[in-house]
Amino acid sequence: MDTPTGPTFRDATDADVDDLVALVESAYRGDASRAGWTTEADILDGQRTDPEGVRQVIKTPDSRLLVVEREGRIVACCQLEHRGTHAYFGMFAVSPTLQAAGLGKAVMAEAERLARADWGATEMHMTVISVRDDLIGWYERRGYRRTAETTPFPYGDERFGIPRRPDLRFELLVKSLV
């Protein structure tokens, strides 16, 4: 009997761009995203990312796009960016059919470990759409704290989606890595 292998982690390459766009879109947009709990389908239409955005993360100095594979298939990803004493965590996606099974926790733990080990980061920062109470609660249970520091949602820039409501903004969440 075959036993499933655990996740493997590696840095994304240009060859991964299309698979990563498909993964991120499946986790957040459209009806397919409803198979998981991270969907934004009720608050945003349109795209979450595009090939140019993913390629830019891969190519940006002091940035990496971590790919998570299981049995040779990309099942999760996250962006890490070195910003002085802290690291930024973004573009986090887990395949909707694998959500709520511990994979997201494993990805976050590895991202935090890499930020400390590779860059000496003492904090991890991320931004989350402030109306995503369930998602923010998930991050809080993993040690992130709300800061009440917000930035406007980029209304009118369809690269980030088409808002279905007028009250969207990003809230900064922070976790100490020391």
Short mmCIF file of C-alpha atoms in Angstrom, two decimals:
data_model
loop_
_atom_site.label_atom_id
_atom_site.label_comp_id
_atom_site.label_asym_id
_atom_site.label_seq_id
_atom_site.Cartn_x
_atom_site.Cartn_y
_atom_site.Cartn_z
CA MET A 1 0.00 0.00 0.00
CA ASP A 2 1.35 3.42 -0.94
CA THR A 3 1.60 5.99 1.80
CA PRO A 4 1.28 9.64 0.84
CA THR A 5 4.45 11.64 1.12
CA GLY A 6 4.60 14.79 3.17
CA PRO A 7 4.99 18.19 1.59
CA THR A 8 8.27 19.27 0.06
CA PHE A 9 9.31 22.92 -0.11
CA ARG A 10 11.30 24.69 -2.81
CA ASP A 11 11.63 28.08 -4.46
CA ALA A 12 9.40 28.74 -7.46
CA THR A 13 10.81 29.02 -10.97
CA ASP A 14 9.43 30.53 -14.15
CA ALA A 15 8.21 27.04 -15.12
CA ASP A 16 5.80 27.14 -12.14
CA VAL A 17 4.04 30.39 -13.02
CA ASP A 18 0.93 28.96 -14.70
CA ASP A 19 0.42 26.32 -11.99
CA LEU A 20 0.85 28.94 -9.25
CA VAL A 21 -1.66 31.33 -10.83
CA ALA A 22 -4.15 28.45 -11.10
CA LEU A 23 -3.55 27.48 -7.45
CA VAL A 24 -3.99 31.02 -6.10
CA GLU A 25 -7.10 31.61 -8.19
CA SER A 26 -8.61 28.27 -7.08
CA ALA A 27 -8.07 29.13 -3.41
CA TYR A 28 -9.69 32.56 -3.52
CA ARG A 29 -11.87 33.24 -6.54
CA GLY A 30 -14.87 31.74 -8.27
CA ASP A 31 -17.03 28.77 -7.44
CA ALA A 32 -14.06 26.36 -7.27
CA SER A 33 -12.75 28.32 -4.27
CA ARG A 34 -15.89 27.46 -2.31
CA ALA A 35 -14.52 23.93 -1.81
CA GLY A 36 -12.20 25.48 0.78
CA TRP A 37 -12.78 28.02 3.52
CA THR A 38 -10.40 30.75 2.25
CA THR A 39 -12.68 31.84 -0.58
CA GLU A 40 -13.12 35.54 -1.28
CA ALA A 41 -15.86 34.83 -3.84
CA ASP A 42 -18.47 36.69 -1.78
CA ILE A 43 -16.44 39.90 -1.55
CA LEU A 44 -14.40 39.98 -4.78
CA ASP A 45 -14.84 38.96 -8.40
CA GLY A 46 -12.12 38.94 -11.04
CA GLN A 47 -8.57 37.76 -10.56
CA ARG A 48 -6.45 37.40 -7.43
CA THR A 49 -3.18 37.38 -9.36
CA ASP A 50 -1.83 36.95 -12.87
CA PRO A 51 1.29 35.50 -14.51
CA GLU A 52 3.08 38.88 -14.47
CA GLY A 53 2.46 39.31 -10.74
CA VAL A 54 3.72 35.82 -9.92
CA ARG A 55 6.76 36.23 -12.18
CA GLN A 56 7.56 39.56 -10.49
CA VAL A 57 7.58 37.91 -7.04
CA ILE A 58 9.92 35.19 -8.34
CA LYS A 59 12.34 37.74 -9.82
CA THR A 60 12.31 40.42 -7.10
CA PRO A 61 15.54 40.62 -5.08
CA ASP A 62 15.07 39.79 -1.36
CA SER A 63 11.88 37.94 -2.26
CA ARG A 64 11.04 34.31 -2.75
CA LEU A 65 7.95 32.41 -3.72
CA LEU A 66 7.88 29.18 -1.76
CA VAL A 67 6.26 26.26 -3.57
CA VAL A 68 4.84 23.33 -1.65
CA GLU A 69 4.53 20.03 -3.46
CA ARG A 70 2.94 16.76 -2.50
CA GLU A 71 3.48 13.72 -4.71
CA GLY A 72 4.90 15.94 -7.46
CA ARG A 73 1.95 18.35 -7.56
CA ILE A 74 1.95 21.98 -6.39
CA VAL A 75 -0.54 22.14 -3.51
CA ALA A 76 0.37 25.37 -1.71
CA CYS A 77 2.55 28.45 -1.94
CA CYS A 78 3.49 31.65 -0.16
CA GLN A 79 5.52 34.75 -0.83
CA LEU A 80 8.27 35.87 1.51
CA GLU A 81 9.93 39.26 1.16
CA HIS A 82 12.82 40.56 3.26
CA ARG A 83 12.06 44.07 4.50
CA GLY A 84 14.80 45.01 6.94
CA THR A 85 14.13 43.56 10.41
CA HIS A 86 10.89 41.93 9.31
CA ALA A 87 9.67 39.68 6.53
CA TYR A 88 6.43 40.09 4.60
CA PHE A 89 4.21 37.03 4.12
CA GLY A 90 1.81 37.06 1.18
CA MET A 91 0.33 35.19 -1.78
CA PHE A 92 -0.53 32.37 0.61
CA ALA A 93 -2.65 29.68 -1.01
CA VAL A 94 -3.52 26.09 -0.21
CA SER A 95 -5.45 23.92 -2.66
CA PRO A 96 -9.12 24.14 -1.60
CA THR A 97 -9.51 20.35 -1.38
CA LEU A 98 -6.56 20.17 1.05
CA GLN A 99 -7.61 23.00 3.35
CA ALA A 100 -8.39 22.37 7.02
CA ALA A 101 -5.98 19.41 7.17
CA GLY A 102 -2.89 21.09 8.67
CA LEU A 103 -1.04 21.93 5.46
CA GLY A 104 -1.47 25.69 5.92
CA LYS A 105 0.00 25.50 9.42
CA ALA A 106 3.01 23.58 8.05
CA VAL A 107 3.55 26.16 5.30
CA MET A 108 3.39 29.06 7.77
CA ALA A 109 5.82 27.34 10.14
CA GLU A 110 8.31 26.78 7.31
CA ALA A 111 7.92 30.37 6.08
CA GLU A 112 8.58 31.70 9.58
CA ARG A 113 11.58 29.39 9.98
CA LEU A 114 13.06 30.54 6.66
CA ALA A 115 12.50 34.23 7.47
CA ARG A 116 14.41 33.79 10.75
CA ALA A 117 17.16 31.53 9.39
CA ASP A 118 17.83 33.19 6.03
CA TRP A 119 17.22 36.85 6.84
CA GLY A 120 17.35 37.12 10.63
CA ALA A 121 13.82 38.54 10.60
CA THR A 122 12.42 39.27 14.05
CA GLU A 123 8.83 39.78 12.88
CA MET A 124 6.52 38.55 10.15
CA HIS A 125 4.08 41.04 8.65
CA MET A 126 1.09 40.38 6.44
CA THR A 127 -1.97 42.23 5.24
CA VAL A 128 -5.44 40.69 5.22
CA ILE A 129 -8.71 42.12 3.95
CA SER A 130 -10.19 43.45 7.18
CA VAL A 131 -13.66 41.93 6.69
CA ARG A 132 -12.16 38.41 6.59
CA ASP A 133 -12.85 37.69 10.27
CA ASP A 134 -12.54 33.91 9.87
CA LEU A 135 -9.15 34.20 8.20
CA ILE A 136 -7.89 36.80 10.68
CA GLY A 137 -9.01 34.51 13.52
CA TRP A 138 -7.00 31.66 11.97
CA TYR A 139 -3.89 33.86 11.89
CA GLU A 140 -4.49 35.05 15.46
CA ARG A 141 -4.55 31.43 16.63
CA ARG A 142 -1.09 31.13 15.08
CA GLY A 143 0.31 34.08 17.03
CA TYR A 144 -0.42 37.00 14.71
CA ARG A 145 -1.93 40.12 16.22
CA ARG A 146 -4.12 42.77 14.71
CA THR A 147 -2.55 46.21 14.60
CA ALA A 148 -5.56 48.32 13.51
CA GLU A 149 -3.16 49.77 10.91
CA THR A 150 -4.98 49.72 7.59
CA THR A 151 -4.33 50.63 3.98
CA PRO A 152 -7.00 51.21 1.34
CA PHE A 153 -8.06 48.45 -1.03
CA PRO A 154 -6.95 49.40 -4.57
CA TYR A 155 -10.45 50.07 -5.93
CA GLY A 156 -10.35 50.48 -9.69
CA ASP A 157 -7.23 48.30 -10.16
CA GLU A 158 -8.65 45.04 -11.46
CA ARG A 159 -5.30 43.28 -10.98
CA PHE A 160 -6.43 42.84 -7.36
CA GLY A 161 -10.01 41.86 -8.12
CA ILE A 162 -13.35 43.55 -8.59
CA PRO A 163 -14.86 44.44 -5.20
CA ARG A 164 -18.44 43.42 -4.48
CA ARG A 165 -18.68 45.79 -1.52
CA PRO A 166 -17.47 49.33 -0.75
CA ASP A 167 -15.82 48.80 2.65
CA LEU A 168 -12.70 46.78 1.81
CA ARG A 169 -9.30 47.66 3.24
CA PHE A 170 -6.17 45.76 4.24
CA GLU A 171 -5.21 45.35 7.88
CA LEU A 172 -1.63 44.73 8.98
CA LEU A 173 -1.09 41.63 11.12
CA VAL A 174 2.24 41.08 12.90
CA LYS A 175 3.89 38.14 14.64
CA SER A 176 7.11 38.16 16.65
CA LEU A 177 9.60 35.57 15.39
CA VAL A 178 11.87 35.75 18.43
#
